[in-house]
Amino acid sequence: MSNSIGVGLIGFGTVGSGVVELLQDAPSSMRRRKHIDFSLQRIAVRDLKKSRGTSIDPALLTADAEEVVADPTVQLVVELTGADGAFDWVSEALRQGKDVVTANKAMLAERGEELFELALANGADLMFEASVAAGIPIIRSLRNGLVANRVESLYGILNGTTNYILSRMSRGEGDYADILKDAQDKGYAESDPTMDVSGMDAAQKLAILCRIAFHSTGTGSDVFCEGIERIEKSDIEYARELGYVIKLLAIAKQQNGRVEARVHSAMVPVDSLLANIHDEFNAIQVQGSAVGPQVFSGRGAGQMPTASAVVADMVELLERRVAGAGTAIGDMVLGEEAVAITSVEAVEMRYFLRALVSDQPGVLERIARILSEEKISIASVLQKERDLHGGSVPLVIVTHEASEAAMQRALAQISTLDTVQGAVKLIRMEDL
Ligand SMILES: NC(=O)c1ccc[n+]([C@@H]2O[C@H](COP(=O)([O-])OP(=O)(O)OC[C@H]3O[C@@H](n4cnc5c(N)ncnc54)[C@H](OP(=O)(O)O)[C@@H]3O)[C@@H](O)[C@H]2O)c1
């Protein structure tokens, strides 16, 4: 029996062409596995007239993705478009019992449940390593290497664009708007950067990881999410003074049967591993019950890192098929074990608060009273005469652990004080 598997590629852009390159010029690690033989049968693109500049047979190309799915010589569909039709193409492939590999995090985070159930019902597999942190094998590690662990927490830097912007701000290379513009000019940030800077991209990736690590059914929209748009140079400077660095963190924890999941900018200790993940790099710190802490880091996007993860999934699928091992998707369908993501309101954290206040006696006392009424205790206060802005001074307060709900109630009250100018800035703190 031949071990060759017919592959249908939907999408031949950045990642798709990287996958074809890896298949055409496979490293010895793949060539040594004699049973691996992928046969590229069809490739769907949007625009047939576009020059492709690679050595593929133009006869393989079609502008109809459904044709790829329906092709009887295709047993494995690789979806790499991110297009609106992706869900329908992937569902149809699974319905026909064809295995699917995808890098489409939005589709998995928002509608993964339907796809996993469809795969299971039709004896097909759905693999998606490239959807989170691209070439870092975090999904495979959680599903396989760490399977004997109860995952206690996950802390991730899951978005390269925001880490690049914050890293450059920390090096004093400009403020948020300038660096974002420069990143867009250089092609590091999308022309519409909303998904990245709002934290939503990281929230979708965290929802996928939470399903694997904590059996959570939450989608990207269930993850509490705040972006980096309001981080200013002075926040970075205060953080440094306190011994912290600001990162956009994706955090998930499992405690007492509850799963918390949130994405927001956070101050992390300057000597922590995640504080030292710079520029476009991603990292995930996992706390496992048996292994303790582990950190995975590397490039979280880009053509070849993403293609590397896609091809690893393809190889695993083929090897399972050759071994007659059946599908692996069962662990993604949660059934009775499903846990919802709890509201962030109950989560306890430490906070950094910064307000511009009138330079007069009693201001700190009034703020401290509001915090105390909400049972929030102050860890330290920083106030600098030198930063006087026409009769007002910045006041910085670091708190001990308090619930998000109590902090939000306190903030609402502090903001109404006539001695406080403008909005109070809040940054959460994580002592990793
Ligand atoms: N790039 C990364 O670093 C990265 C990292 C992780 C995950 N991903 C995910 O990987 C997927 C692909 O990303 P990419 O960067 O490779 O995108 P891309 O460069 O824009 O390529 C998209 C490909 O899909 C094709 N396509 C779009 N709509 C189509 C349609 N309706 N029918 C058939 N083909 C269609 C395009 O055709 P044309 O060539 O004719 O335009 C193109 O070949 C996305 O889900 C993305 O989120 C990307």
Short mmCIF file of C-alpha atoms and ligand atoms in Angstrom, two decimals:
data_model
loop_
_atom_site.label_atom_id
_atom_site.label_comp_id
_atom_site.label_asym_id
_atom_site.label_seq_id
_atom_site.Cartn_x
_atom_site.Cartn_y
_atom_site.Cartn_z
CA MET A 1 0.00 0.00 0.00
CA SER A 2 1.32 3.45 -0.90
CA ASN A 3 1.85 5.89 1.94
CA SER A 4 1.44 8.88 -0.33
CA ILE A 5 -1.22 11.33 0.79
CA GLY A 6 -2.97 13.75 -1.55
CA VAL A 7 -2.78 17.31 -0.26
CA GLY A 8 -5.08 20.15 -1.24
CA LEU A 9 -3.85 23.61 -0.33
CA ILE A 10 -6.32 26.46 0.08
CA GLY A 11 -4.25 29.65 0.14
CA PHE A 12 -0.86 30.14 -1.47
CA GLY A 13 0.20 33.44 0.08
CA THR A 14 2.88 34.04 2.72
CA VAL A 15 2.36 30.84 4.72
CA GLY A 16 1.07 28.64 1.87
CA SER A 17 4.14 29.29 -0.28
CA GLY A 18 6.36 28.65 2.76
CA VAL A 19 4.68 25.25 3.21
CA VAL A 20 5.26 24.36 -0.46
CA GLU A 21 8.91 25.41 -0.10
CA LEU A 22 9.35 23.13 2.93
CA LEU A 23 7.69 20.22 1.13
CA GLN A 24 9.83 20.71 -1.98
CA ASP A 25 13.07 21.09 -0.04
CA ALA A 26 12.41 18.86 2.95
CA PRO A 27 15.19 18.70 5.56
CA SER A 28 16.79 15.33 6.33
CA SER A 29 14.66 15.08 9.48
CA MET A 30 11.68 14.65 7.15
CA ARG A 31 13.46 12.73 4.39
CA ARG A 32 14.69 10.14 6.92
CA ARG A 33 11.05 9.24 7.60
CA LYS A 34 10.69 7.13 4.48
CA HIS A 35 6.95 6.76 4.83
CA ILE A 36 6.38 10.50 4.43
CA ASP A 37 5.21 11.30 0.95
CA PHE A 38 2.99 14.29 0.31
CA SER A 39 1.55 14.71 -3.13
CA LEU A 40 0.29 18.23 -3.82
CA GLN A 41 -2.88 17.77 -5.89
CA ARG A 42 -4.62 21.17 -5.96
CA ILE A 43 -3.96 24.75 -4.80
CA ALA A 44 -6.73 27.34 -4.43
CA VAL A 45 -5.93 31.04 -4.66
CA ARG A 46 -8.07 34.15 -5.00
CA ASP A 47 -6.40 35.61 -8.08
CA LEU A 48 -5.24 33.21 -10.80
CA LYS A 49 -3.45 36.00 -12.67
CA LYS A 50 -1.04 36.83 -9.83
CA SER A 51 2.58 35.94 -10.55
CA ARG A 52 3.62 33.17 -8.10
CA GLY A 53 7.38 33.04 -8.69
CA THR A 54 7.71 29.44 -7.47
CA SER A 55 8.19 26.13 -9.15
CA ILE A 56 4.66 24.79 -8.96
CA ASP A 57 2.75 23.45 -11.90
CA PRO A 58 0.23 26.18 -12.86
CA ALA A 59 -2.24 23.41 -13.70
CA LEU A 60 -2.60 22.76 -9.94
CA LEU A 61 -4.10 26.22 -9.38
CA THR A 62 -7.80 26.94 -9.12
CA ALA A 63 -9.76 29.95 -7.95
CA ASP A 64 -12.42 27.68 -6.45
CA ALA A 65 -11.58 26.44 -2.95
CA GLU A 66 -14.58 24.10 -3.00
CA GLU A 67 -12.97 22.27 -5.91
CA VAL A 68 -9.97 21.48 -3.70
CA VAL A 69 -12.20 20.10 -0.94
CA ALA A 70 -14.22 18.00 -3.38
CA ASP A 71 -11.21 16.60 -5.28
CA PRO A 72 -11.25 12.81 -4.70
CA THR A 73 -7.43 12.68 -4.83
CA VAL A 74 -7.19 15.09 -1.86
CA GLN A 75 -7.21 13.39 1.55
CA LEU A 76 -5.65 16.23 3.51
CA VAL A 77 -6.87 19.84 3.21
CA VAL A 78 -4.51 22.60 4.37
CA GLU A 79 -6.40 25.86 4.88
CA LEU A 80 -4.13 28.94 4.84
CA THR A 81 -6.29 31.85 3.72
CA GLY A 82 -7.91 33.47 6.76
CA ALA A 83 -10.76 34.20 4.29
CA ASP A 84 -14.46 34.41 5.18
CA GLY A 85 -15.14 31.11 3.41
CA ALA A 86 -12.63 29.19 5.55
CA PHE A 87 -15.19 27.84 8.02
CA ASP A 88 -17.35 26.41 5.22
CA TRP A 89 -14.39 24.83 3.39
CA VAL A 90 -13.01 23.28 6.57
CA SER A 91 -16.45 22.02 7.69
CA GLU A 92 -17.09 20.45 4.30
CA ALA A 93 -13.68 18.74 4.26
CA LEU A 94 -14.31 17.32 7.75
CA ARG A 95 -17.83 16.23 6.74
CA GLN A 96 -16.20 14.26 3.91
CA GLY A 97 -13.87 12.62 6.46
CA LYS A 98 -10.81 14.51 5.19
CA ASP A 99 -8.16 15.63 7.65
CA VAL A 100 -7.54 19.38 7.94
CA VAL A 101 -4.57 21.50 8.99
CA THR A 102 -5.18 25.21 9.52
CA ALA A 103 -3.43 28.28 10.93
CA ASN A 104 -6.69 30.20 11.32
CA LYS A 105 -6.85 31.29 14.99
CA ALA A 106 -9.99 33.40 14.63
CA MET A 107 -11.96 30.47 13.20
CA LEU A 108 -10.76 28.11 15.94
CA ALA A 109 -11.20 30.55 18.81
CA GLU A 110 -14.72 31.54 17.84
CA ARG A 111 -16.12 28.38 16.20
CA GLY A 112 -13.67 25.64 17.21
CA GLU A 113 -16.29 23.66 19.12
CA GLU A 114 -18.40 23.05 15.99
CA LEU A 115 -15.35 22.01 13.99
CA PHE A 116 -13.94 19.66 16.63
CA GLU A 117 -17.33 17.93 16.96
CA LEU A 118 -17.65 17.66 13.19
CA ALA A 119 -14.16 16.14 12.94
CA LEU A 120 -14.91 13.61 15.68
CA ALA A 121 -18.27 12.65 14.17
CA ASN A 122 -16.69 12.02 10.76
CA GLY A 123 -13.52 10.22 11.83
CA ALA A 124 -11.33 13.10 10.66
CA ASP A 125 -8.62 15.11 12.38
CA LEU A 126 -8.16 18.86 12.68
CA MET A 127 -4.73 20.19 13.60
CA PHE A 128 -3.82 23.81 14.20
CA GLU A 129 -0.36 24.21 15.75
CA ALA A 130 0.37 27.32 13.66
CA SER A 131 -2.66 29.18 15.02
CA VAL A 132 -0.92 30.07 18.30
CA ALA A 133 2.65 31.40 18.42
CA ALA A 134 3.42 30.02 14.92
CA GLY A 135 6.59 27.91 15.05
CA ILE A 136 6.62 27.43 18.85
CA PRO A 137 5.23 23.92 19.43
CA ILE A 138 3.04 24.99 22.36
CA ILE A 139 -0.13 23.17 21.30
CA ARG A 140 1.72 19.92 20.71
CA SER A 141 3.53 20.36 24.05
CA LEU A 142 0.29 20.92 25.97
CA ARG A 143 -1.52 18.04 24.26
CA ASN A 144 1.31 15.53 24.27
CA GLY A 145 4.52 16.36 26.15
CA LEU A 146 2.72 17.83 29.17
CA VAL A 147 -0.30 15.51 29.11
CA ALA A 148 0.61 14.10 32.55
CA ASN A 149 0.36 17.55 34.11
CA ARG A 150 -2.47 19.58 35.52
CA VAL A 151 -1.67 22.98 34.04
CA GLU A 152 -1.88 25.57 36.81
CA SER A 153 -1.14 28.72 34.86
CA LEU A 154 -0.14 30.07 31.48
CA TYR A 155 1.47 33.46 30.95
CA GLY A 156 2.04 34.40 27.34
CA ILE A 157 3.39 37.09 25.12
CA LEU A 158 1.29 35.99 22.18
CA ASN A 159 1.31 39.03 19.91
CA GLY A 160 4.50 40.09 18.16
CA THR A 161 3.29 43.51 17.00
CA THR A 162 2.44 44.77 20.48
CA ASN A 163 5.62 43.29 21.95
CA TYR A 164 7.61 45.09 19.24
CA ILE A 165 5.91 48.42 20.03
CA LEU A 166 6.33 48.06 23.80
CA SER A 167 9.97 46.91 23.46
CA ARG A 168 10.80 49.97 21.39
CA MET A 169 8.95 52.26 23.80
CA SER A 170 10.97 50.71 26.66
CA ARG A 171 14.20 51.47 24.80
CA GLY A 172 13.10 55.11 24.53
CA GLU A 173 12.71 54.96 20.73
CA GLY A 174 9.49 56.98 20.63
CA ASP A 175 5.93 57.06 21.84
CA TYR A 176 3.12 54.64 20.96
CA ALA A 177 1.76 56.48 17.90
CA ASP A 178 5.21 57.08 16.31
CA ILE A 179 6.37 53.50 16.74
CA LEU A 180 3.07 52.08 15.49
CA LYS A 181 3.33 54.26 12.37
CA ASP A 182 6.94 53.19 11.81
CA ALA A 183 5.97 49.51 12.28
CA GLN A 184 3.19 49.94 9.68
CA ASP A 185 5.60 51.62 7.24
CA LYS A 186 8.02 48.71 7.63
CA GLY A 187 5.25 46.10 7.23
CA TYR A 188 5.57 44.80 10.84
CA ALA A 189 2.08 46.01 11.72
CA GLU A 190 -1.12 45.70 9.68
CA SER A 191 -2.56 48.85 8.08
CA ASP A 192 -5.54 48.24 10.40
CA PRO A 193 -3.74 47.22 13.60
CA THR A 194 -6.90 46.95 15.75
CA MET A 195 -6.83 43.17 16.29
CA ASP A 196 -3.24 43.39 17.53
CA VAL A 197 -3.18 46.57 19.62
CA SER A 198 -6.61 45.93 21.19
CA GLY A 199 -5.37 42.58 22.52
CA MET A 200 -8.04 40.64 20.59
CA ASP A 201 -5.51 38.62 18.57
CA ALA A 202 -3.85 37.49 21.82
CA ALA A 203 -7.28 36.82 23.39
CA GLN A 204 -8.21 34.46 20.54
CA LYS A 205 -4.92 32.60 20.92
CA LEU A 206 -5.42 32.40 24.69
CA ALA A 207 -8.92 30.96 24.22
CA ILE A 208 -7.40 28.16 22.11
CA LEU A 209 -4.74 27.43 24.74
CA CYS A 210 -7.35 27.49 27.54
CA ARG A 211 -9.39 24.82 25.79
CA ILE A 212 -6.38 22.51 25.71
CA ALA A 213 -4.94 23.36 29.11
CA PHE A 214 -8.11 23.86 31.16
CA HIS A 215 -10.97 22.28 29.15
CA SER A 216 -12.52 25.70 28.83
CA THR A 217 -15.26 26.33 26.31
CA GLY A 218 -14.58 30.09 26.20
CA THR A 219 -14.18 31.90 22.90
CA GLY A 220 -11.90 34.87 22.24
CA SER A 221 -14.75 37.20 23.18
CA ASP A 222 -15.07 35.56 26.63
CA VAL A 223 -11.48 36.54 27.46
CA PHE A 224 -11.23 39.88 29.29
CA CYS A 225 -9.26 42.07 26.94
CA GLU A 226 -7.58 45.48 27.14
CA GLY A 227 -4.98 46.67 24.66
CA ILE A 228 -1.86 48.81 24.75
CA GLU A 229 -3.29 51.94 23.10
CA ARG A 230 -3.20 54.00 26.31
CA ILE A 231 0.34 53.11 27.43
CA GLU A 232 2.45 56.25 27.63
CA LYS A 233 6.16 56.91 27.90
CA SER A 234 5.72 57.99 31.52
CA ASP A 235 4.09 54.63 32.43
CA ILE A 236 7.16 52.86 31.07
CA GLU A 237 9.42 55.19 33.05
CA TYR A 238 7.48 54.68 36.30
CA ALA A 239 7.51 50.92 35.71
CA ARG A 240 11.28 51.00 35.33
CA GLU A 241 11.64 53.03 38.53
CA LEU A 242 9.61 50.38 40.37
CA GLY A 243 11.68 47.52 38.87
CA TYR A 244 9.13 46.46 36.24
CA VAL A 245 8.68 46.27 32.47
CA ILE A 246 5.33 46.68 30.69
CA LYS A 247 4.21 43.79 28.46
CA LEU A 248 0.92 42.81 26.84
CA LEU A 249 0.29 39.57 28.73
CA ALA A 250 -2.16 36.77 28.03
CA ILE A 251 -2.83 35.14 31.39
CA ALA A 252 -4.85 32.05 32.24
CA LYS A 253 -5.05 30.25 35.55
CA GLN A 254 -6.96 27.37 36.99
CA GLN A 255 -7.82 27.60 40.67
CA ASN A 256 -10.53 25.91 42.71
CA GLY A 257 -12.29 24.65 39.60
CA ARG A 258 -12.44 28.14 38.08
CA VAL A 259 -10.63 29.28 34.96
CA GLU A 260 -9.62 32.90 34.61
CA ALA A 261 -8.41 34.24 31.27
CA ARG A 262 -7.41 37.80 30.52
CA VAL A 263 -5.28 39.86 28.16
CA HIS A 264 -4.03 43.28 29.23
CA SER A 265 -0.87 45.28 29.61
CA ALA A 266 0.87 44.32 32.80
CA MET A 267 3.95 45.28 34.75
CA VAL A 268 6.25 42.28 35.13
CA PRO A 269 9.47 42.19 37.18
CA VAL A 270 12.45 43.36 35.13
CA ASP A 271 14.39 40.16 35.85
CA SER A 272 11.53 37.77 34.93
CA LEU A 273 11.90 35.64 31.80
CA LEU A 274 8.95 37.26 30.07
CA ALA A 275 10.31 40.78 30.68
CA ASN A 276 13.27 39.71 28.56
CA ILE A 277 11.31 38.60 25.51
CA HIS A 278 11.87 41.45 23.11
CA ASP A 279 10.53 42.83 19.85
CA GLU A 280 8.49 40.46 17.67
CA PHE A 281 9.31 37.37 19.75
CA ASN A 282 6.60 35.40 21.56
CA ALA A 283 6.87 33.33 24.73
CA ILE A 284 4.65 31.16 26.88
CA GLN A 285 5.42 30.29 30.49
CA VAL A 286 3.54 27.19 31.62
CA GLN A 287 3.27 26.01 35.21
CA GLY A 288 2.62 22.27 35.19
CA SER A 289 1.81 20.25 38.31
CA ALA A 290 4.55 17.70 37.58
CA VAL A 291 7.15 19.60 35.56
CA GLY A 292 6.94 22.95 37.39
CA PRO A 293 7.66 26.06 35.32
CA GLN A 294 8.63 25.82 31.64
CA VAL A 295 9.14 28.60 29.13
CA PHE A 296 8.74 28.27 25.37
CA SER A 297 9.92 31.14 23.22
CA GLY A 298 10.60 31.97 19.60
CA ARG A 299 9.18 33.77 16.61
CA GLY A 300 5.40 33.90 16.85
CA ALA A 301 4.75 34.82 13.22
CA GLY A 302 6.41 35.01 9.82
CA GLN A 303 6.44 32.84 6.76
CA MET A 304 8.81 30.01 7.66
CA PRO A 305 8.10 29.74 11.43
CA THR A 306 4.40 29.43 10.61
CA ALA A 307 5.01 27.02 7.72
CA SER A 308 7.20 24.92 10.04
CA ALA A 309 4.22 24.37 12.39
CA VAL A 310 1.86 23.60 9.50
CA VAL A 311 4.21 20.97 8.05
CA ALA A 312 4.74 19.41 11.52
CA ASP A 313 0.95 18.93 11.73
CA MET A 314 0.87 17.43 8.24
CA VAL A 315 3.63 14.97 9.18
CA GLU A 316 1.83 13.95 12.37
CA LEU A 317 -1.40 13.36 10.49
CA LEU A 318 0.32 11.25 7.87
CA GLU A 319 2.18 9.24 10.51
CA ARG A 320 -1.05 8.55 12.40
CA ARG A 321 -2.65 7.43 9.16
CA VAL A 322 0.27 5.14 8.26
CA ALA A 323 0.24 3.66 11.76
CA GLY A 324 -3.55 3.16 11.61
CA ALA A 325 -3.69 5.14 14.86
CA GLY A 326 -7.11 6.71 14.33
CA THR A 327 -7.86 10.34 15.04
CA ALA A 328 -6.45 12.52 17.82
CA ILE A 329 -9.23 15.10 17.99
CA GLY A 330 -11.14 13.44 20.84
CA ASP A 331 -9.37 15.47 23.54
CA MET A 332 -10.58 18.73 21.97
CA VAL A 333 -14.26 17.84 22.40
CA LEU A 334 -14.99 18.65 26.01
CA GLY A 335 -18.40 17.20 26.87
CA GLU A 336 -19.12 17.10 30.60
CA GLU A 337 -15.65 18.29 31.54
CA ALA A 338 -16.22 21.71 29.99
CA VAL A 339 -15.48 24.70 32.23
CA ALA A 340 -16.57 28.27 31.50
CA ILE A 341 -14.21 31.22 31.82
CA THR A 342 -15.08 33.21 34.94
CA SER A 343 -15.59 36.94 35.00
CA VAL A 344 -12.47 39.01 35.63
CA GLU A 345 -14.32 40.88 38.42
CA ALA A 346 -13.47 38.23 40.99
CA VAL A 347 -9.78 38.03 40.04
CA GLU A 348 -7.35 39.47 42.59
CA MET A 349 -4.32 41.41 41.37
CA ARG A 350 -1.92 44.14 42.38
CA TYR A 351 -2.41 47.49 40.69
CA PHE A 352 -0.41 50.51 39.62
CA LEU A 353 -2.50 53.70 39.61
CA ARG A 354 -1.40 57.03 38.21
CA ALA A 355 -3.42 60.22 38.53
CA LEU A 356 -2.75 63.88 37.99
CA VAL A 357 -3.79 65.56 41.24
CA SER A 358 -3.87 69.08 42.66
CA ASP A 359 -0.74 69.94 44.59
CA GLN A 360 -2.52 70.59 47.88
CA PRO A 361 -2.82 68.94 51.30
CA GLY A 362 -5.36 66.15 51.90
CA VAL A 363 -5.48 64.81 48.32
CA LEU A 364 -3.69 61.57 49.08
CA GLU A 365 -5.77 61.11 52.22
CA ARG A 366 -9.05 61.30 50.25
CA ILE A 367 -7.83 58.77 47.69
CA ALA A 368 -6.49 56.48 50.42
CA ARG A 369 -9.88 56.61 52.17
CA ILE A 370 -11.72 55.53 49.01
CA LEU A 371 -9.29 52.65 48.51
CA SER A 372 -9.57 51.62 52.14
CA GLU A 373 -13.39 51.61 51.97
CA GLU A 374 -13.01 49.07 49.15
CA LYS A 375 -10.55 47.08 51.31
CA ILE A 376 -7.67 47.89 48.96
CA SER A 377 -4.43 48.44 50.82
CA ILE A 378 -1.64 50.64 49.52
CA ALA A 379 1.83 49.11 49.13
CA SER A 380 3.68 52.29 48.10
CA VAL A 381 3.16 55.87 46.95
CA LEU A 382 5.33 57.92 44.61
CA GLN A 383 4.91 61.65 44.15
CA LYS A 384 7.37 63.93 42.44
CA GLU A 385 7.44 67.69 42.89
CA ARG A 386 9.74 67.93 39.89
CA ASP A 387 6.91 66.76 37.61
CA LEU A 388 4.68 69.73 38.50
CA HIS A 389 2.23 70.44 35.62
CA GLY A 390 0.75 73.91 36.38
CA GLY A 391 -0.42 73.25 39.95
CA SER A 392 -0.90 69.51 39.49
CA VAL A 393 1.45 66.62 40.22
CA PRO A 394 1.37 63.00 39.13
CA LEU A 395 0.56 60.68 42.00
CA VAL A 396 1.49 57.03 41.69
CA ILE A 397 0.03 54.37 43.98
CA VAL A 398 0.92 50.67 44.00
CA THR A 399 -1.60 48.47 45.80
CA HIS A 400 -1.51 45.06 47.40
CA GLU A 401 -3.77 42.38 45.92
CA ALA A 402 -7.37 43.49 45.46
CA SER A 403 -10.29 42.26 43.42
CA GLU A 404 -10.87 43.81 40.01
CA ALA A 405 -14.45 44.65 40.99
CA ALA A 406 -13.32 46.55 44.11
CA MET A 407 -10.66 48.37 42.13
CA GLN A 408 -13.12 49.44 39.42
CA ARG A 409 -15.54 50.76 42.06
CA ALA A 410 -12.71 52.69 43.75
CA LEU A 411 -11.51 54.10 40.42
CA ALA A 412 -14.97 55.36 39.55
CA GLN A 413 -15.07 57.26 42.86
CA ILE A 414 -11.52 58.61 42.64
CA SER A 415 -12.23 59.96 39.16
CA THR A 416 -15.05 62.14 40.52
CA LEU A 417 -12.82 63.97 43.02
CA ASP A 418 -12.37 67.65 42.11
CA THR A 419 -8.68 67.36 43.00
CA VAL A 420 -8.09 64.66 40.36
CA GLN A 421 -7.59 65.84 36.78
CA GLY A 422 -8.63 63.57 33.92
CA ALA A 423 -8.78 59.81 33.97
CA VAL A 424 -6.87 57.69 36.45
CA LYS A 425 -4.46 55.31 34.69
CA LEU A 426 -4.53 51.70 35.88
CA ILE A 427 -1.97 49.06 35.00
CA ARG A 428 -2.19 45.57 36.48
CA MET A 429 0.90 44.01 38.01
CA GLU A 430 1.98 40.37 37.78
CA ASP A 431 4.80 39.01 39.90
CA LEU A 432 5.78 36.06 37.75
N1 LIG B 1 1.64 35.28 8.11
C1 LIG B 1 1.86 34.86 9.35
O1 LIG B 1 2.91 35.14 9.94
C2 LIG B 1 0.84 34.01 10.04
C3 LIG B 1 1.12 33.52 11.34
C4 LIG B 1 0.20 32.68 11.97
C5 LIG B 1 -1.01 32.40 11.35
N2 LIG B 1 -1.26 32.92 10.10
C6 LIG B 1 -2.54 32.58 9.49
O2 LIG B 1 -2.31 31.89 8.27
C7 LIG B 1 -3.33 32.17 7.33
C8 LIG B 1 -2.70 32.67 6.04
O3 LIG B 1 -1.96 33.84 6.30
P1 LIG B 1 -0.99 34.49 5.19
O4 LIG B 1 -0.15 35.46 5.93
O5 LIG B 1 -0.33 33.43 4.40
O6 LIG B 1 -2.05 35.28 4.28
P2 LIG B 1 -1.81 35.86 2.81
O7 LIG B 1 -0.38 36.06 2.52
O8 LIG B 1 -2.75 37.01 2.68
O9 LIG B 1 -2.33 34.67 1.86
C9 LIG B 1 -3.67 34.31 1.77
C10 LIG B 1 -3.83 33.33 0.62
O10 LIG B 1 -5.19 32.93 0.58
C11 LIG B 1 -5.68 33.11 -0.75
N3 LIG B 1 -7.10 33.42 -0.69
C12 LIG B 1 -7.71 34.44 -0.06
N4 LIG B 1 -9.04 34.38 -0.22
C13 LIG B 1 -9.29 33.29 -0.97
C14 LIG B 1 -10.45 32.70 -1.50
N5 LIG B 1 -11.66 33.24 -1.29
N6 LIG B 1 -10.32 31.55 -2.21
C15 LIG B 1 -9.13 31.00 -2.43
N7 LIG B 1 -7.98 31.53 -1.98
C16 LIG B 1 -8.05 32.65 -1.25
C17 LIG B 1 -4.88 34.24 -1.33
O11 LIG B 1 -4.92 34.20 -2.75
P3 LIG B 1 -4.05 35.21 -3.66
O12 LIG B 1 -2.64 34.72 -3.52
O13 LIG B 1 -4.58 35.04 -5.02
O14 LIG B 1 -4.26 36.59 -3.07
C18 LIG B 1 -3.51 33.94 -0.77
O15 LIG B 1 -2.86 32.99 -1.56
C19 LIG B 1 -4.27 33.17 8.02
O16 LIG B 1 -5.33 32.47 8.65
C20 LIG B 1 -3.38 33.79 9.08
O17 LIG B 1 -4.10 34.30 10.20
C21 LIG B 1 -0.37 33.71 9.45
#
